[in-house]
mmCIF file of C-alpha atoms and ligand atoms in Angstrom:
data_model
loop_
_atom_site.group_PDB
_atom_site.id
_atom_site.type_symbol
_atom_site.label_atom_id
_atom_site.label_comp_id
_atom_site.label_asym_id
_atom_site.label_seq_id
_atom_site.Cartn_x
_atom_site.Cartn_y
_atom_site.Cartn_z
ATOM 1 C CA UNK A 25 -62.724 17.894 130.468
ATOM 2 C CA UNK A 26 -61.018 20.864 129.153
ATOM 3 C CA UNK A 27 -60.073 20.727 125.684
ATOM 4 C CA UNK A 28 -58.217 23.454 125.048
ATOM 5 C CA UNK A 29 -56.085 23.064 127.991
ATOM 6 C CA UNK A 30 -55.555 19.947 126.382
ATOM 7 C CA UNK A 31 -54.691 20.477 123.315
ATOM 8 C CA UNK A 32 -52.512 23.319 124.347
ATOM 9 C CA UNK A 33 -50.487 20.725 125.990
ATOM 10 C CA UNK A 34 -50.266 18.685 123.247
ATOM 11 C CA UNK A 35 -49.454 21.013 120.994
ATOM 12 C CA UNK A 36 -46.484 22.102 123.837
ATOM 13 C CA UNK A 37 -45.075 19.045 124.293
ATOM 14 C CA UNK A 38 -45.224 18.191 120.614
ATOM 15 C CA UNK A 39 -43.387 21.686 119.181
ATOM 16 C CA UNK A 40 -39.347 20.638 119.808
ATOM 17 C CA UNK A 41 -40.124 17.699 117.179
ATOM 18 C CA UNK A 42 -41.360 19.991 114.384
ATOM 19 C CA UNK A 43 -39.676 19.398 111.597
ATOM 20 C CA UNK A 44 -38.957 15.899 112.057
ATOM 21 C CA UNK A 45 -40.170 13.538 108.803
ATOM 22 C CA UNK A 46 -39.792 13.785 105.351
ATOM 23 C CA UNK A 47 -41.823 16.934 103.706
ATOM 24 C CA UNK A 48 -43.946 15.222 100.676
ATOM 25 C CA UNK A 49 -41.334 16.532 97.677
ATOM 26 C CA UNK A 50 -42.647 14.392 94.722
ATOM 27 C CA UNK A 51 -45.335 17.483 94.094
ATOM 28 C CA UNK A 52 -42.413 20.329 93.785
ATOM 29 C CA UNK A 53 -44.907 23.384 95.214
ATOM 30 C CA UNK A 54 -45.402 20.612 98.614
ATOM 31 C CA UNK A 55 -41.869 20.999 98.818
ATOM 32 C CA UNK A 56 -41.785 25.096 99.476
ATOM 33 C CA UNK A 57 -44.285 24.090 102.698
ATOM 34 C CA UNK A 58 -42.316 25.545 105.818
ATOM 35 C CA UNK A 59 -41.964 21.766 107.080
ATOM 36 C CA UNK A 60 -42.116 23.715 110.887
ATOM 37 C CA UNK A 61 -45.876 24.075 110.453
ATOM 38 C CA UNK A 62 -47.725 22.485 113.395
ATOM 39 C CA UNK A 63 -51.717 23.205 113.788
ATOM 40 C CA UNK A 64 -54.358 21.661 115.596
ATOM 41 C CA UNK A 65 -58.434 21.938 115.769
ATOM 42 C CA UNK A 66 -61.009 20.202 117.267
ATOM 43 C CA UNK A 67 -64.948 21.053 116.592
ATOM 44 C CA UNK A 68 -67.081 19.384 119.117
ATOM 45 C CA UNK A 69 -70.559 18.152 117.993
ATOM 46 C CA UNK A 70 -72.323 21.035 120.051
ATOM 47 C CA UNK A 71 -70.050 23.929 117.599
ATOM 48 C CA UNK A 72 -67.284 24.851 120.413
ATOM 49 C CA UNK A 73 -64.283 25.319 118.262
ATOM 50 C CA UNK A 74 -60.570 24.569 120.244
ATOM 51 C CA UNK A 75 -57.350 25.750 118.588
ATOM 52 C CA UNK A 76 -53.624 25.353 118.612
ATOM 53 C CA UNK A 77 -50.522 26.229 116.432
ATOM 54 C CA UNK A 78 -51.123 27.237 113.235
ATOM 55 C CA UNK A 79 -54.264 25.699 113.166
ATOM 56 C CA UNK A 80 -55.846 28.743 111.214
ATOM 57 C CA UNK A 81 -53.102 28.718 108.310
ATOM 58 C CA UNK A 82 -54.657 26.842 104.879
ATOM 59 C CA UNK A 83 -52.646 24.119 103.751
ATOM 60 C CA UNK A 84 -52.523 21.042 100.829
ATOM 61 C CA UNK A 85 -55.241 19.118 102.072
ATOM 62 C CA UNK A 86 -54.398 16.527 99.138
ATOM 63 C CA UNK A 87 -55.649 12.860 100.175
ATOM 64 C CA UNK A 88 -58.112 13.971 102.820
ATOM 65 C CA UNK A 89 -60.378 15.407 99.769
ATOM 66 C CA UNK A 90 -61.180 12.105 98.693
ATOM 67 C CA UNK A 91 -63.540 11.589 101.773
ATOM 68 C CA UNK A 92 -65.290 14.584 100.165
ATOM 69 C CA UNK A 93 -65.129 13.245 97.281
ATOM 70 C CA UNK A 94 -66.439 9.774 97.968
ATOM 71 C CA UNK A 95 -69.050 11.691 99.603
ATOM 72 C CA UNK A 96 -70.542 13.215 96.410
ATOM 73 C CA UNK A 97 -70.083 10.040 94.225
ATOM 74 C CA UNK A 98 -72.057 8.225 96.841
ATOM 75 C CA UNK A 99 -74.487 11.174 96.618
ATOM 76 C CA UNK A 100 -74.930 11.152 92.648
ATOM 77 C CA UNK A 101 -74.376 7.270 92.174
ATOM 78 C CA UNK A 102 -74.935 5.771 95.416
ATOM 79 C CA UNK A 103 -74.407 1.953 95.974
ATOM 80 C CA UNK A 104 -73.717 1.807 92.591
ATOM 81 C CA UNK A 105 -70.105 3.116 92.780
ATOM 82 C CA UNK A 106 -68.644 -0.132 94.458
ATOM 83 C CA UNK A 107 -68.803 -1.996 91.292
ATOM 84 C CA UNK A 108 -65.800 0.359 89.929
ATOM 85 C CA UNK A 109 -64.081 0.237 93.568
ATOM 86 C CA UNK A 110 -63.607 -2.169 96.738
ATOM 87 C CA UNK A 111 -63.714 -1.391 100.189
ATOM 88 C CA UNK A 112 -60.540 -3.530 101.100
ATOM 89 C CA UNK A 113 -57.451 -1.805 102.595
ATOM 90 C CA UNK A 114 -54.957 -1.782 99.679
ATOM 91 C CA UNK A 115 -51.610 -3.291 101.957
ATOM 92 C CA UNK A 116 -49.708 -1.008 99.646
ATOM 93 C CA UNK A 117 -48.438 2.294 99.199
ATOM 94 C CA UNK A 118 -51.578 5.165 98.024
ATOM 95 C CA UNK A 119 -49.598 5.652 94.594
ATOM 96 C CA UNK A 120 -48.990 1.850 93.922
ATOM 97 C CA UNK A 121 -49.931 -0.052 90.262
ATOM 98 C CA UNK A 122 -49.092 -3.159 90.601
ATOM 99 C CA UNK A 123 -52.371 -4.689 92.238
ATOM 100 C CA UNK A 124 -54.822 -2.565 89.278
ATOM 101 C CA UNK A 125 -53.229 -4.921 87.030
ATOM 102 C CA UNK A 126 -53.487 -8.017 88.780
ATOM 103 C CA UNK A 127 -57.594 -7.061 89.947
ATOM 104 C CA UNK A 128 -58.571 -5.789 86.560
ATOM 105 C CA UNK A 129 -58.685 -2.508 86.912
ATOM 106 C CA UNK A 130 -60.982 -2.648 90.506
ATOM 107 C CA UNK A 131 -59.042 -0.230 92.902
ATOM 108 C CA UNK A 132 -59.027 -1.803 96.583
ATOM 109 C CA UNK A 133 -60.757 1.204 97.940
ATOM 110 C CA UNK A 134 -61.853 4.729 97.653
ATOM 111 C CA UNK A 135 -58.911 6.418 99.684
ATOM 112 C CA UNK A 136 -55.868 4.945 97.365
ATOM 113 C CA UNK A 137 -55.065 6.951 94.340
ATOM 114 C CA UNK A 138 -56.280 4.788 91.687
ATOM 115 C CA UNK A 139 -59.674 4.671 93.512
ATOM 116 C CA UNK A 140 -60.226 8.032 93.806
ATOM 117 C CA UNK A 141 -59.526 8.587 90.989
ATOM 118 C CA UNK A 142 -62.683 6.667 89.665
ATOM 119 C CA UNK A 143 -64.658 8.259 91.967
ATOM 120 C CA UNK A 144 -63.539 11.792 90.390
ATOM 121 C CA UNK A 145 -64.525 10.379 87.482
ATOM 122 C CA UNK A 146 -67.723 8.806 88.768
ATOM 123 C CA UNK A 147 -67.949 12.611 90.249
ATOM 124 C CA UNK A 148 -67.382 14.076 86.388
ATOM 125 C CA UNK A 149 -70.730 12.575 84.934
ATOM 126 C CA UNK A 150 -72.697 14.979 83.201
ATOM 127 C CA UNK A 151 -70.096 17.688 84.198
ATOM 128 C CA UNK A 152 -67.467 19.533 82.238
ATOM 129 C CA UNK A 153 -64.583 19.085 84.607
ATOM 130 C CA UNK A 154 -64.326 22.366 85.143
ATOM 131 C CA UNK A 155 -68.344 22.422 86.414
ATOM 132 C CA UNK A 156 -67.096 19.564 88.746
ATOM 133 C CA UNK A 157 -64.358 21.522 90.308
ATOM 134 C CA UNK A 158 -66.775 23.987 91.125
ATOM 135 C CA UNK A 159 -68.978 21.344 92.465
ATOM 136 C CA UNK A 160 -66.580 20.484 95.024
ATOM 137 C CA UNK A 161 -65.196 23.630 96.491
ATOM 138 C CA UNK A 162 -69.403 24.323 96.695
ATOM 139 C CA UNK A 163 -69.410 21.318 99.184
ATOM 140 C CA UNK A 164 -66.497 22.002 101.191
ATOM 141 C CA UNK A 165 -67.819 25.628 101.616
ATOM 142 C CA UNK A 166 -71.497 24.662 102.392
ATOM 143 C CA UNK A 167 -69.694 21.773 104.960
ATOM 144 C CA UNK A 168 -67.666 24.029 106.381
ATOM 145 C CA UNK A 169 -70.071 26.987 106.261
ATOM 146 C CA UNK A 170 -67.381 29.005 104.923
ATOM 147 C CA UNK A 171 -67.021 31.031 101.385
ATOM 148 C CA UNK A 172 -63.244 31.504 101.594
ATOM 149 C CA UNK A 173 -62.185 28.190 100.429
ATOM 150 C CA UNK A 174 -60.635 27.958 97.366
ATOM 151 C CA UNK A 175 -57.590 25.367 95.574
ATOM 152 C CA UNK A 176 -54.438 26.523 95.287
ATOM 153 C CA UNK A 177 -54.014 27.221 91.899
ATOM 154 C CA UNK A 178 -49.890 26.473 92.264
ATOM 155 C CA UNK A 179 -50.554 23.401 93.865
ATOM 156 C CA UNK A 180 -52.791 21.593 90.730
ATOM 157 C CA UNK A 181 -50.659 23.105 88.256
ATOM 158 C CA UNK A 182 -47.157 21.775 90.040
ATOM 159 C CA UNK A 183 -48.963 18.408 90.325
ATOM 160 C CA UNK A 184 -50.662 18.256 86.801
ATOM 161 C CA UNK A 185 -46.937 19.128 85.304
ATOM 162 C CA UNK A 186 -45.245 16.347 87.640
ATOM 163 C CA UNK A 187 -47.997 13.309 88.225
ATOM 164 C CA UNK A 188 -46.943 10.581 85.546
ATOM 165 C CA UNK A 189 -47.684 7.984 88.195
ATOM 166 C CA UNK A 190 -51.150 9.204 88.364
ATOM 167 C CA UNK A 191 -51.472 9.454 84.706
ATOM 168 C CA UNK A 192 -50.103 5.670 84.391
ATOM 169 C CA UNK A 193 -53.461 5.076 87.247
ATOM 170 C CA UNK A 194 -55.801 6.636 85.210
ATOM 171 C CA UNK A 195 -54.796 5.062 81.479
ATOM 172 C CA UNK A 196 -54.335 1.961 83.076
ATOM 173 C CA UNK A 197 -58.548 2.354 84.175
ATOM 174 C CA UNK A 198 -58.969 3.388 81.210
ATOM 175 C CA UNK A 199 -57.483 0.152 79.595
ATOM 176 C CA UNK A 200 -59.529 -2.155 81.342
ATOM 177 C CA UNK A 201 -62.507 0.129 80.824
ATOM 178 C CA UNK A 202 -63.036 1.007 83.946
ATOM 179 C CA UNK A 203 -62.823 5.426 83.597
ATOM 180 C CA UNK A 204 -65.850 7.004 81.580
ATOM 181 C CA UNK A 205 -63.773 9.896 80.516
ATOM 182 C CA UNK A 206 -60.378 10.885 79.313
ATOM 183 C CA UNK A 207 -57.313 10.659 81.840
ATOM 184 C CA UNK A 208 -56.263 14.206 80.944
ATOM 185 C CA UNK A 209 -60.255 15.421 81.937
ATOM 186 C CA UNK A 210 -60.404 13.193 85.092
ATOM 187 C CA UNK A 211 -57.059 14.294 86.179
ATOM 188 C CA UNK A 212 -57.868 17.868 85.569
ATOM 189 C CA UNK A 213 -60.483 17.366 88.440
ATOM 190 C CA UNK A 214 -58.450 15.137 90.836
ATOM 191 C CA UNK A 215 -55.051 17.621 90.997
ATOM 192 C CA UNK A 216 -57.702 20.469 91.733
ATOM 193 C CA UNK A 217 -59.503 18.545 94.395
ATOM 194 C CA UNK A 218 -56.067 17.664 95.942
ATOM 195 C CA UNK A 219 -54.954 21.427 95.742
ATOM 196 C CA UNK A 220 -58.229 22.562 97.736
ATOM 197 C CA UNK A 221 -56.375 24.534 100.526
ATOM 198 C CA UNK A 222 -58.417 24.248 103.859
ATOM 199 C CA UNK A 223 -57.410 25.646 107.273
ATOM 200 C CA UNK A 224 -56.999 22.703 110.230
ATOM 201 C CA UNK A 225 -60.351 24.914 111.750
ATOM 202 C CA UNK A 226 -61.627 24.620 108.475
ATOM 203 C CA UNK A 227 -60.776 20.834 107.870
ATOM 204 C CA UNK A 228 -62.365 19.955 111.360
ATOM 205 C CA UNK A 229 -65.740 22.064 110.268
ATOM 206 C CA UNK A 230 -66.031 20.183 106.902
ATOM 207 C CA UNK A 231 -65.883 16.987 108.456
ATOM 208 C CA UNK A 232 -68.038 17.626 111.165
ATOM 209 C CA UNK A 233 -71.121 15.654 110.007
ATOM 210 C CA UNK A 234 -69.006 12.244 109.934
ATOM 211 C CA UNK A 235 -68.913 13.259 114.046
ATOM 212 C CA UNK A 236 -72.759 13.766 113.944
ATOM 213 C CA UNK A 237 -74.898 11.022 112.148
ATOM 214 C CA UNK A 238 -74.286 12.583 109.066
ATOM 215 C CA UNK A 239 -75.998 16.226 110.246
ATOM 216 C CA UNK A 240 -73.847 18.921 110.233
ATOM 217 C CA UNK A 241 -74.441 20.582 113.610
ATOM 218 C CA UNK A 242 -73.251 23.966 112.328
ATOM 219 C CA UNK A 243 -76.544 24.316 109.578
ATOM 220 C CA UNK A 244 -78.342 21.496 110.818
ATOM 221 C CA UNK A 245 -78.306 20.535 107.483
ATOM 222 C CA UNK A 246 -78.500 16.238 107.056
ATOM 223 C CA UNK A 247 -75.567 15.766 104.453
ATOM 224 C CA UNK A 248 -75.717 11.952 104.029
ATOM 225 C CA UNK A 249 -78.028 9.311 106.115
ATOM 226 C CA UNK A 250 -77.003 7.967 109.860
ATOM 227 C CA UNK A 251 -76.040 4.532 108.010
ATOM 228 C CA UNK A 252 -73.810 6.498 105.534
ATOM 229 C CA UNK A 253 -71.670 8.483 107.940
ATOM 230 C CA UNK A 254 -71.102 5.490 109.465
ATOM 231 C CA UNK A 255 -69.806 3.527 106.270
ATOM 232 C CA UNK A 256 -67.638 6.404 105.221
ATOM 233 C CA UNK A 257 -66.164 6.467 108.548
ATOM 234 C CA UNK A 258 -65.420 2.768 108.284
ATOM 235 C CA UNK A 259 -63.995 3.050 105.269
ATOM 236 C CA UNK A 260 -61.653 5.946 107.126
ATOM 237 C CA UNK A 261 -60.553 3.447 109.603
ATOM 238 C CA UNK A 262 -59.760 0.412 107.468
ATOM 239 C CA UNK A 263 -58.226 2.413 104.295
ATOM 240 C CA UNK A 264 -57.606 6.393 105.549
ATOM 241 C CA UNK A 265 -53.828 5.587 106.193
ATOM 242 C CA UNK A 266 -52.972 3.121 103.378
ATOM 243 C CA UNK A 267 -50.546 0.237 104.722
ATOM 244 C CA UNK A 268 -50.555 2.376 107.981
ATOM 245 C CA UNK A 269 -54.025 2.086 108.695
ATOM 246 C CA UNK A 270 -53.842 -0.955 110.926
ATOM 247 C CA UNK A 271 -51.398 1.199 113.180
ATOM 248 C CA UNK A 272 -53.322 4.201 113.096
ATOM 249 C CA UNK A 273 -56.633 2.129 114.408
ATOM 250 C CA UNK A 274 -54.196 0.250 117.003
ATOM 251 C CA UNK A 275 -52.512 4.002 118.102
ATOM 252 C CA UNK A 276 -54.950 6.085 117.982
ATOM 253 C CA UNK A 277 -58.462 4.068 117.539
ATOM 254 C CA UNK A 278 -60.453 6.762 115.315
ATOM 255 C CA UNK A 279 -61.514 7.032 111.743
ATOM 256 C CA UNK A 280 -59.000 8.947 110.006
ATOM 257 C CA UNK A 281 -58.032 10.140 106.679
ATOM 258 C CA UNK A 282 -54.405 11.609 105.786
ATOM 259 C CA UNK A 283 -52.913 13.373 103.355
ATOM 260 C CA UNK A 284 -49.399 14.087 101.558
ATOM 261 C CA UNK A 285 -49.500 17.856 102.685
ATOM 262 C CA UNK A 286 -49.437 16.535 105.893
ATOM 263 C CA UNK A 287 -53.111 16.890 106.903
ATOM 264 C CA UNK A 288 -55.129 14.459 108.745
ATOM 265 C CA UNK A 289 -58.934 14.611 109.502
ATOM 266 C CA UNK A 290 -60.240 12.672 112.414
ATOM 267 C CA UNK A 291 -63.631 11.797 113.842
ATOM 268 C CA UNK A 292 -64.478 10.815 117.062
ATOM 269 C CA UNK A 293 -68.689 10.007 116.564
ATOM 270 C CA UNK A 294 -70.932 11.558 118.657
ATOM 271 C CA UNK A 295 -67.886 13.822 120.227
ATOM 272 C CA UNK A 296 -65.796 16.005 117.653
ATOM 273 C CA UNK A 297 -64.290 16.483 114.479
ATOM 274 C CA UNK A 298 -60.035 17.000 114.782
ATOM 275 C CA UNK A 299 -57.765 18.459 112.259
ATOM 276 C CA UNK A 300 -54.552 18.159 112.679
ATOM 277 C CA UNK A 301 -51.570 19.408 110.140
ATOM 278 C CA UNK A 302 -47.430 18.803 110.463
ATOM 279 C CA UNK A 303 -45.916 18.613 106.916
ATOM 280 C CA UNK A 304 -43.264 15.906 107.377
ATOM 281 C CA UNK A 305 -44.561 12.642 106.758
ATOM 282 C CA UNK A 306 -43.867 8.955 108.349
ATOM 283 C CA UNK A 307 -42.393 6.075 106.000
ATOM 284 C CA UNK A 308 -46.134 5.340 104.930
ATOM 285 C CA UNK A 309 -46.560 9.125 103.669
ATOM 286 C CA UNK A 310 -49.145 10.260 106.978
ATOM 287 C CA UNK A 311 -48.289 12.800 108.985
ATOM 288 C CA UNK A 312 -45.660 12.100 111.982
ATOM 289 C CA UNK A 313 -46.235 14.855 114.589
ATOM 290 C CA UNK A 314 -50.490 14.667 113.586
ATOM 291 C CA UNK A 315 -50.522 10.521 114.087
ATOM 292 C CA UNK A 316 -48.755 11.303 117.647
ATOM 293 C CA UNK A 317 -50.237 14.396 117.869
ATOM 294 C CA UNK A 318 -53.763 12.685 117.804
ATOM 295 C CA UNK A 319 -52.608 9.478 119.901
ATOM 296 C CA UNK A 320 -52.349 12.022 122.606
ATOM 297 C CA UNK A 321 -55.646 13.316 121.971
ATOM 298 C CA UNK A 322 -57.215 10.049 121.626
ATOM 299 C CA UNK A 323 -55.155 8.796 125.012
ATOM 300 C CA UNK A 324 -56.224 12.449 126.897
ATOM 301 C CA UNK A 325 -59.910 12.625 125.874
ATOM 302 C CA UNK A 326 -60.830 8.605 126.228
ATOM 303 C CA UNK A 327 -62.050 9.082 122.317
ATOM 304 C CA UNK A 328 -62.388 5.779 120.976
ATOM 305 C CA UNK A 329 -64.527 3.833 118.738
ATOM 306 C CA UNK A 330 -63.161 0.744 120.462
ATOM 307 C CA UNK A 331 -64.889 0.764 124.039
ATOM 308 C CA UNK A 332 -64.842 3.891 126.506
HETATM 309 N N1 LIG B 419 -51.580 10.630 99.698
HETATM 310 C C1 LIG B 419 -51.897 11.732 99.053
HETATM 311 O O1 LIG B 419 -52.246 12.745 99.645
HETATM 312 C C2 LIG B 419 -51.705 11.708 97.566
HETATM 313 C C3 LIG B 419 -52.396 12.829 96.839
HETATM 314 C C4 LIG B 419 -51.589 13.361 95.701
HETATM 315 N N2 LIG B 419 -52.315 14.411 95.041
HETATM 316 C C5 LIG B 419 -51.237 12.273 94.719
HETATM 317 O O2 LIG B 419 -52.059 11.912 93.945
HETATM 318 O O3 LIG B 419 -50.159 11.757 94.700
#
């Protein structure tokens, strides 16, 4: 099979539609993104890297740092974080309230906003949050065996001046008890982790150890047990898209985890890690162009979790 010839096609037959969606706008600096963007990577499990578009440019990875982020918690706290969070898709948009109120302050899952935001703050114990920031771009950089990762300073501060929905998330936690530490000091942690700014080639190199039993193949360094990476991948196909997640397991049949900046990570076990980045976004805020652009993938390769 050749990849790149592959994804070179993809990426061809995908490039008149950039543009088409709506460019996240609700964070003001998401709204300056060239909504033309169009990258693609995929990282096989043996290190062969594949490239297309502007799959080398950093962008808002947003949402998709709350796989990372569940990562760590589960690292620190392990089973012990799913008695402040489910692992039930939500049926509702990532930002909604509505259900915290009528589940007592239990997010559905990890991957909505409320719930990652108490697993930032799960994240926070024993840390200033500025210690915990630096915690997390160390573990993108040691998963992606790259220094050059940083956030996007712009990004957090646009969103910490603009997110009053998440603030409403995180006091209404902290009403039913349910965040350790202040809103402001969680918050402070969650915009940064948002803002990290990762390349697709990046993207598809940090998540390469949910491809590969939870080794990364690039250090050969184990980053969570076989049984893990599987979990967090299930908990990628059942909750990565919000209320699109059903379609994205129907369309495309991988775990997957999106973001507002148009970013979606995809893994294919045993095979490859995919990247995949289009700014404008589908009614249930996921990429357009990257859910198509990876139901092509999925459809060329034969990458399923569902049966070869
Ligand atoms: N779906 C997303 O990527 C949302 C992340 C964004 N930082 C927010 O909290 O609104």
């Amino acid at each position: 099979m050749d990849l790149q010839a592959i994804l070179d096609d993809i990426h061809d037959s995908l490039s008149p539609r950039r543009g088409e969606g709506r460019v996240a706008d609700y964070i003001p600096q998401l709204a300056h993104v060239d909504p033309k963007k169009f990258g693609m990577a995929v990282v096989t499990v043996d290190g062969a890297v594949h490239l297309a578009g502007d799959a080398q440019e950093p962008f808002s990875i947003q949402s998709i740092s709350k796989v990372f982020t569940l990562t760590l918690a589960l690292g620190k706290h392990g089973e012990a974080i799913w008695k402040r969070v489910g692992r039930e898709p939500s049926g509702s948009a990532f930002n909604s309230i509505v259900q915290l109120e009528y589940e007592g302050g239990i997010p559905r899952n990890p991957f909505i906003n409320a719930g990652a935001i108490a697993i930032t703050d799960l994240v926070l114990a024993g840390h200033t949050p500025k210690e915990a920031i630096g915690e997390i771009v160390r573990f993108m950089r040691y998963l992606a065996d790259e220094d050059d990762i940083i956030v996007d300073q712009d990004v957090a501060r646009s969103e910490q001046a603009t997110g009053f929905r998440n603030f409403a998330l995180a006091n209404f936690l902290r009403s039913f008890g349910k965040l350790d530490h202040a809103a402001e000091l969680v918050l402070g942690v969650y915009f940064h982790q948002c803002a990290l700014a990762l390349s697709c080639r990046q993207l598809a190199r940090a998540g390469l150890f949910l491809a590969n039993s939870g080794i990364n193949p690039l250090t050969g360094h184990r980053v969570v047990s076989h049984l893990r990476a599987r979990r967090i991948n299930a908990l990628m196909l059942t909750c990565g898209h919000y209320d699109g997640s059903g379609d994205f397991a129907y369309r495309v049949g991988l775990p997957g985890k999106s973001g507002v900046g148009g970013g979606i990570l995809a893994v294919a076990p045993g095979k490859a890690s995919v990247a995949v980045w289009s700014p404008g976004l589908n009614d249930n805020g996921n990429s357009l162009l990257g859910s198509l652009a990876l139901e092509m993938l999925a459809a060329r390769t034969g990458w399923s979790i569902f049966g070869a």
